[in-house]
Amino acid sequence: MAAEKIIPKSKKQVNLFYSLDCKELAFNVASHCDHITLHNIKWRSFADGFPNIYINNAEELRGQHVAFLASFSSPAHVFEQLSVIYALPRLFVASFTLVLPFFPTGSFERMEEEGDVATAFTLARMLSNIPISRGGPTSLVIYDIHALQERFYFSDEVLPLFVTGIPLLKERLSQLPDADNVVIAFPDDGAWKRFHKQFDNFSVVVCNKVREGDKRIVRLKEGDATGRHVVIVDDLVQSGGTLIECQKVLAAHGAAKVSAYVTHGVFPNQSWERFIHKNDGLENAFAYFWITDSCPLTAKAIGNKAPFEVLSLAGSIADALQI
């Protein structure tokens, strides 16, 4: 009996729109796949400052696969992007995919006392109300969401796809001259829960934070850093204080050198500057500091200044658009 012939699945043609902040990332995504076509939006404003937006060639999108690459890193630009995100599925498109690499309110998911507002849940509800396209619910692509329970904040009106940037890090680690001496460190139990299963082939070090009076002290909880290249892994960084304290602890326990990876380099108020290598060598605590371009303005500002390297999500996003 002749073997059944397997016909390769053809790729779908995707029409990709993007926010202004994501222009460079969008072009990089398109460069990874011939089946992605970029489209412009006229981002204008009325005299009172409210958006005056125009989607070019809207009628030509009927029956087409459409995607939007968003950046919510700046609250000032969220409303105008939501306006486009709500409009695109209603243009009789075959399917709609929203790529939001960084879910910015992810660290505000808890109510610890009456009056706290869980803005992560609020944003999830807003995204859950994206209109259904002709092809069904919106596909929502998010990278390394902060808290695992946030997966359940979205309603059945959207189809969330939670992706990770960790494969980019693992590929980069394999290229290091001391790749066989790398140990993965987690700055706290939360990071360990999020990522440890993706590092089954690595030795692991876990730190934790303990309260001493009014201070939170970072300590080594388990693992051996002696003589190793220790890479601290977490989902995001703000001021970087925890990473610095973790580096000090690892160095005190004999680490040969320390590097860091975070998917989302938020770095408000240019706090990344504290990590830049200086000539006097005093600040050169991190051998490498890897981030992705999920926060495109930060990635552009850092510009691969040592010790920073930007690992682009472009190829991963291009693959996600074909799902």
GROMACS .gro file of C-alpha atoms in nm:
model
  323
    1MET     CA    1   0.000   0.000   0.000
    2ALA     CA    2   0.142   0.336  -0.102
    3ALA     CA    3   0.231   0.576   0.177
    4GLU     CA    4  -0.012   0.862   0.223
    5LYS     CA    5   0.124   1.183   0.077
    6ILE     CA    6   0.152   1.461   0.333
    7ILE     CA    7   0.062   1.798   0.188
    8PRO     CA    8   0.240   2.082   0.370
    9LYS     CA    9   0.010   2.338   0.524
   10SER     CA   10   0.014   2.660   0.327
   11LYS     CA   11   0.089   2.979   0.512
   12LYS     CA   12  -0.181   3.241   0.545
   13GLN     CA   13  -0.131   3.591   0.419
   14VAL     CA   14  -0.147   3.831   0.715
   15ASN     CA   15  -0.209   4.204   0.692
   16LEU     CA   16  -0.019   4.357   0.984
   17PHE     CA   17  -0.100   4.698   1.129
   18TYR     CA   18   0.109   4.846   1.409
   19SER     CA   19   0.129   5.127   1.662
   20LEU     CA   20   0.382   5.403   1.609
   21ASP     CA   21   0.604   5.274   1.889
   22CYS     CA   22   0.615   4.930   1.723
   23LYS     CA   23   0.714   5.043   1.373
   24GLU     CA   24   1.068   4.901   1.387
   25LEU     CA   25   0.949   4.575   1.544
   26ALA     CA   26   0.673   4.542   1.283
   27PHE     CA   27   0.925   4.576   0.999
   28ASN     CA   28   1.143   4.312   1.165
   29VAL     CA   29   0.842   4.079   1.195
   30ALA     CA   30   0.761   4.123   0.826
   31SER     CA   31   1.122   4.050   0.731
   32HIS     CA   32   1.086   3.701   0.883
   33CYS     CA   33   0.796   3.596   0.662
   34ASP     CA   34   0.699   3.667   0.301
   35HIS     CA   35   0.335   3.615   0.397
   36ILE     CA   36   0.315   3.928   0.614
   37THR     CA   37   0.219   4.259   0.454
   38LEU     CA   38   0.255   4.582   0.651
   39HIS     CA   39  -0.018   4.847   0.648
   40ASN     CA   40  -0.014   5.205   0.768
   41ILE     CA   41  -0.262   5.387   0.990
   42LYS     CA   42  -0.297   5.765   0.998
   43TRP     CA   43  -0.251   5.850   1.367
   44ARG     CA   44  -0.386   6.205   1.382
   45SER     CA   45  -0.543   6.415   1.656
   46PHE     CA   46  -0.816   6.676   1.670
   47ALA     CA   47  -0.746   7.019   1.817
   48ASP     CA   48  -0.865   6.901   2.158
   49GLY     CA   49  -0.607   6.621   2.160
   50PHE     CA   50  -0.845   6.329   2.108
   51PRO     CA   51  -0.761   6.076   1.832
   52ASN     CA   52  -0.854   6.131   1.469
   53ILE     CA   53  -0.756   5.796   1.318
   54TYR     CA   54  -0.788   5.662   0.965
   55ILE     CA   55  -0.733   5.299   0.857
   56ASN     CA   56  -0.600   5.299   0.502
   57ASN     CA   57  -0.762   5.073   0.239
   58ALA     CA   58  -1.021   4.941   0.484
   59GLU     CA   59  -1.247   4.790   0.216
   60GLU     CA   60  -0.960   4.580   0.081
   61LEU     CA   61  -0.935   4.399   0.416
   62ARG     CA   62  -1.265   4.215   0.368
   63GLY     CA   63  -1.208   3.842   0.385
   64GLN     CA   64  -0.842   3.891   0.480
   65HIS     CA   65  -0.642   3.783   0.786
   66VAL     CA   66  -0.559   4.094   0.989
   67ALA     CA   67  -0.332   4.153   1.287
   68PHE     CA   68  -0.235   4.451   1.501
   69LEU     CA   69   0.096   4.490   1.687
   70ALA     CA   70   0.033   4.698   1.997
   71SER     CA   71   0.241   4.866   2.265
   72PHE     CA   72   0.066   4.970   2.586
   73SER     CA   73   0.389   5.078   2.758
   74SER     CA   74   0.268   5.439   2.756
   75PRO     CA   75  -0.080   5.495   2.909
   76ALA     CA   76  -0.118   5.802   2.688
   77HIS     CA   77  -0.139   5.584   2.375
   78VAL     CA   78  -0.368   5.307   2.500
   79PHE     CA   79  -0.702   5.468   2.409
   80GLU     CA   80  -0.610   5.542   2.047
   81GLN     CA   81  -0.484   5.186   1.999
   82LEU     CA   82  -0.795   5.035   2.159
   83SER     CA   83  -1.003   5.236   1.913
   84VAL     CA   84  -0.821   5.069   1.622
   85ILE     CA   85  -0.826   4.727   1.789
   86TYR     CA   86  -1.204   4.747   1.828
   87ALA     CA   87  -1.249   4.871   1.469
   88LEU     CA   88  -1.040   4.620   1.270
   89PRO     CA   89  -1.245   4.304   1.343
   90ARG     CA   90  -1.560   4.483   1.226
   91LEU     CA   91  -1.424   4.535   0.875
   92PHE     CA   92  -1.551   4.188   0.769
   93VAL     CA   93  -1.203   4.039   0.810
   94ALA     CA   94  -1.151   3.661   0.800
   95SER     CA   95  -0.966   3.665   1.134
   96PHE     CA   96  -0.813   3.914   1.375
   97THR     CA   97  -0.503   3.870   1.591
   98LEU     CA   98  -0.384   4.119   1.850
   99VAL     CA   99  -0.017   4.096   1.947
  100LEU     CA  100   0.046   4.269   2.279
  101PRO     CA  101   0.400   4.157   2.370
  102PHE     CA  102   0.396   4.328   2.711
  103PHE     CA  103   0.084   4.319   2.931
  104PRO     CA  104   0.176   4.632   3.129
  105THR     CA  105  -0.059   4.607   3.427
  106GLY     CA  106   0.044   4.250   3.506
  107SER     CA  107   0.209   4.336   3.837
  108PHE     CA  108  -0.113   4.495   3.966
  109GLU     CA  109  -0.329   4.185   3.989
  110ARG     CA  110  -0.401   4.168   4.363
  111MET     CA  111  -0.636   4.340   4.604
  112GLU     CA  112  -0.461   4.330   4.941
  113GLU     CA  113  -0.712   4.559   5.108
  114GLU     CA  114  -1.047   4.717   5.027
  115GLY     CA  115  -0.992   5.003   4.788
  116ASP     CA  116  -0.707   4.850   4.589
  117VAL     CA  117  -0.784   4.843   4.217
  118ALA     CA  118  -0.668   4.534   4.025
  119THR     CA  119  -0.586   4.709   3.696
  120ALA     CA  120  -0.464   4.382   3.539
  121PHE     CA  121  -0.819   4.252   3.560
  122THR     CA  122  -0.952   4.580   3.419
  123LEU     CA  123  -0.727   4.563   3.113
  124ALA     CA  124  -0.814   4.196   3.062
  125ARG     CA  125  -1.183   4.287   3.057
  126MET     CA  126  -1.122   4.563   2.804
  127LEU     CA  127  -0.937   4.322   2.576
  128SER     CA  128  -1.204   4.056   2.628
  129ASN     CA  129  -1.458   4.290   2.469
  130ILE     CA  130  -1.284   4.311   2.132
  131PRO     CA  131  -1.557   4.248   1.872
  132ILE     CA  132  -1.573   3.906   1.710
  133SER     CA  133  -1.458   3.896   1.348
  134ARG     CA  134  -1.617   3.685   1.073
  135GLY     CA  135  -1.372   3.409   1.159
  136GLY     CA  136  -1.455   3.403   1.529
  137PRO     CA  137  -1.295   3.538   1.847
  138THR     CA  138  -0.981   3.748   1.847
  139SER     CA  139  -0.650   3.568   1.901
  140LEU     CA  140  -0.453   3.754   2.167
  141VAL     CA  141  -0.075   3.696   2.180
  142ILE     CA  142   0.104   3.795   2.503
  143TYR     CA  143   0.461   3.722   2.611
  144ASP     CA  144   0.552   3.616   2.966
  145ILE     CA  145   0.254   3.753   3.153
  146HIS     CA  146   0.352   3.844   3.509
  147ALA     CA  147   0.119   3.631   3.721
  148LEU     CA  148   0.003   3.285   3.618
  149GLN     CA  149  -0.353   3.343   3.741
  150GLU     CA  150  -0.394   3.629   3.493
  151ARG     CA  151  -0.449   3.368   3.223
  152PHE     CA  152  -0.798   3.327   3.366
  153TYR     CA  153  -0.886   3.698   3.366
  154PHE     CA  154  -0.985   3.686   2.999
  155SER     CA  155  -1.336   3.588   2.896
  156ASP     CA  156  -1.431   3.330   2.633
  157GLU     CA  157  -1.480   3.612   2.380
  158VAL     CA  158  -1.104   3.609   2.306
  159LEU     CA  159  -0.849   3.330   2.261
  160PRO     CA  160  -0.533   3.418   2.459
  161LEU     CA  161  -0.207   3.266   2.342
  162PHE     CA  162   0.061   3.295   2.610
  163VAL     CA  163   0.410   3.279   2.465
  164THR     CA  164   0.756   3.309   2.621
  165GLY     CA  165   1.082   3.473   2.524
  166ILE     CA  166   1.289   3.209   2.704
  167PRO     CA  167   1.382   3.020   2.380
  168LEU     CA  168   1.563   3.337   2.267
  169LEU     CA  169   1.768   3.335   2.586
  170LYS     CA  170   1.850   2.964   2.561
  171GLU     CA  171   1.970   3.009   2.203
  172ARG     CA  172   2.192   3.301   2.313
  173LEU     CA  173   2.331   3.105   2.607
  174SER     CA  174   2.430   2.821   2.374
  175GLN     CA  175   2.652   3.070   2.187
  176LEU     CA  176   2.852   3.178   2.494
  177PRO     CA  177   3.214   3.060   2.523
  178ASP     CA  178   3.134   2.932   2.875
  179ALA     CA  179   2.798   2.779   2.781
  180ASP     CA  180   2.878   2.460   2.970
  181ASN     CA  181   2.934   2.658   3.293
  182VAL     CA  182   2.601   2.847   3.302
  183VAL     CA  183   2.368   2.825   3.601
  184ILE     CA  184   2.018   2.976   3.599
  185ALA     CA  185   1.915   3.185   3.901
  186PHE     CA  186   1.569   3.300   4.000
  187PRO     CA  187   1.544   3.614   4.217
  188ASP     CA  188   1.238   3.487   4.403
  189ASP     CA  189   0.991   3.200   4.423
  190GLY     CA  190   0.757   3.372   4.176
  191ALA     CA  191   1.019   3.369   3.901
  192TRP     CA  192   1.097   3.005   3.982
  193LYS     CA  193   0.730   2.908   3.943
  194ARG     CA  194   0.704   3.089   3.609
  195PHE     CA  195   1.018   2.959   3.444
  196HIS     CA  196   1.186   2.663   3.613
  197LYS     CA  197   1.027   2.398   3.388
  198GLN     CA  198   1.188   2.562   3.086
  199PHE     CA  199   1.535   2.506   3.231
  200ASP     CA  200   1.526   2.134   3.307
  201ASN     CA  201   1.874   2.086   3.158
  202PHE     CA  202   2.037   2.358   3.369
  203SER     CA  203   2.158   2.373   3.728
  204VAL     CA  204   1.943   2.617   3.923
  205VAL     CA  205   1.996   2.869   4.202
  206VAL     CA  206   1.701   3.025   4.385
  207CYS     CA  207   1.710   3.344   4.589
  208ASN     CA  208   1.433   3.483   4.806
  209LYS     CA  209   1.340   3.805   4.980
  210VAL     CA  210   1.300   3.813   5.358
  211ARG     CA  211   1.181   4.104   5.567
  212GLU     CA  212   1.413   4.242   5.832
  213GLY     CA  213   1.244   4.535   6.001
  214ASP     CA  214   1.148   4.782   5.730
  215LYS     CA  215   1.385   4.628   5.473
  216ARG     CA  216   1.352   4.333   5.238
  217ILE     CA  217   1.678   4.142   5.216
  218VAL     CA  218   1.772   3.910   4.928
  219ARG     CA  219   1.927   3.581   5.036
  220LEU     CA  220   2.040   3.262   4.869
  221LYS     CA  221   1.773   2.997   4.929
  222GLU     CA  222   1.917   2.697   4.741
  223GLY     CA  223   2.176   2.601   4.483
  224ASP     CA  224   2.550   2.651   4.434
  225ALA     CA  225   2.691   2.951   4.244
  226THR     CA  226   3.059   2.882   4.315
  227GLY     CA  227   3.275   2.933   4.008
  228ARG     CA  228   2.976   2.945   3.773
  229HIS     CA  229   2.839   3.198   3.524
  230VAL     CA  230   2.505   3.268   3.689
  231VAL     CA  231   2.222   3.409   3.474
  232ILE     CA  232   1.935   3.567   3.669
  233VAL     CA  233   1.601   3.515   3.491
  234ASP     CA  234   1.277   3.707   3.548
  235ASP     CA  235   0.981   3.830   3.347
  236LEU     CA  236   1.028   4.206   3.391
  237VAL     CA  237   1.243   4.473   3.550
  238GLN     CA  238   1.144   4.815   3.680
  239SER     CA  239   1.410   4.993   3.888
  240GLY     CA  240   1.635   4.686   3.891
  241GLY     CA  241   1.692   4.700   4.266
  242THR     CA  242   1.610   4.333   4.321
  243LEU     CA  243   1.845   4.223   4.041
  244ILE     CA  244   2.129   4.428   4.189
  245GLU     CA  245   2.078   4.282   4.535
  246CYS     CA  246   2.058   3.933   4.388
  247GLN     CA  247   2.383   3.991   4.199
  248LYS     CA  248   2.558   4.096   4.520
  249VAL     CA  249   2.443   3.781   4.698
  250LEU     CA  250   2.554   3.556   4.411
  251ALA     CA  251   2.894   3.726   4.391
  252ALA     CA  252   2.935   3.683   4.767
  253HIS     CA  253   2.867   3.311   4.724
  254GLY     CA  254   3.146   3.270   4.471
  255ALA     CA  255   2.984   3.326   4.129
  256ALA     CA  256   3.253   3.373   3.863
  257LYS     CA  257   3.029   3.625   3.687
  258VAL     CA  258   2.664   3.724   3.685
  259SER     CA  259   2.434   3.811   3.395
  260ALA     CA  260   2.060   3.880   3.374
  261TYR     CA  261   1.767   3.822   3.140
  262VAL     CA  262   1.420   3.978   3.152
  263THR     CA  263   1.160   3.955   2.879
  264HIS     CA  264   1.022   4.303   2.952
  265GLY     CA  265   1.270   4.582   3.012
  266VAL     CA  266   1.030   4.841   3.152
  267PHE     CA  267   1.293   5.063   3.319
  268PRO     CA  268   1.081   5.371   3.404
  269ASN     CA  269   1.268   5.702   3.423
  270GLN     CA  270   1.565   5.551   3.237
  271SER     CA  271   1.655   5.334   3.534
  272TRP     CA  272   1.853   5.117   3.290
  273GLU     CA  273   2.133   5.372   3.315
  274ARG     CA  274   2.244   5.230   3.651
  275PHE     CA  275   2.348   4.908   3.472
  276ILE     CA  276   2.558   5.069   3.197
  277HIS     CA  277   2.925   4.974   3.208
  278LYS     CA  278   3.141   5.265   3.319
  279ASN     CA  279   3.512   5.317   3.261
  280ASP     CA  280   3.599   5.290   3.629
  281GLY     CA  281   3.459   4.937   3.638
  282LEU     CA  282   3.268   4.988   3.961
  283GLU     CA  283   2.928   4.943   3.797
  284ASN     CA  284   3.030   4.650   3.576
  285ALA     CA  285   2.850   4.400   3.798
  286PHE     CA  286   2.664   4.228   3.511
  287ALA     CA  287   2.856   4.061   3.231
  288TYR     CA  288   2.544   4.055   3.008
  289PHE     CA  289   2.196   4.196   3.048
  290TRP     CA  290   1.951   4.058   2.791
  291ILE     CA  291   1.606   4.204   2.723
  292THR     CA  292   1.362   4.165   2.435
  293ASP     CA  293   1.198   4.439   2.229
  294SER     CA  294   0.857   4.386   2.394
  295CYS     CA  295   0.894   4.742   2.527
  296PRO     CA  296   1.016   4.896   2.200
  297LEU     CA  297   1.102   5.243   2.331
  298THR     CA  298   1.327   5.097   2.599
  299ALA     CA  299   1.494   4.864   2.349
  300LYS     CA  300   1.561   5.159   2.118
  301ALA     CA  301   1.700   5.376   2.399
  302ILE     CA  302   1.935   5.107   2.526
  303GLY     CA  303   2.070   5.046   2.177
  304ASN     CA  304   2.288   4.752   2.283
  305LYS     CA  305   2.490   4.963   2.526
  306ALA     CA  306   2.704   4.724   2.731
  307PRO     CA  307   2.606   4.511   2.914
  308PHE     CA  308   2.270   4.520   2.731
  309GLU     CA  309   2.178   4.305   2.432
  310VAL     CA  310   1.833   4.310   2.275
  311LEU     CA  311   1.692   3.973   2.169
  312SER     CA  312   1.416   4.043   1.917
  313LEU     CA  313   1.075   3.877   1.940
  314ALA     CA  314   1.020   3.938   1.568
  315GLY     CA  315   1.068   3.578   1.453
  316SER     CA  316   0.853   3.443   1.735
  317ILE     CA  317   0.576   3.692   1.655
  318ALA     CA  318   0.588   3.599   1.286
  319ASP     CA  319   0.543   3.234   1.384
  320ALA     CA  320   0.253   3.320   1.618
  321LEU     CA  321   0.071   3.500   1.338
  322GLN     CA  322   0.058   3.170   1.147
  323ILE     CA  323  -0.120   2.980   1.425
   0.00000   0.00000   0.00000
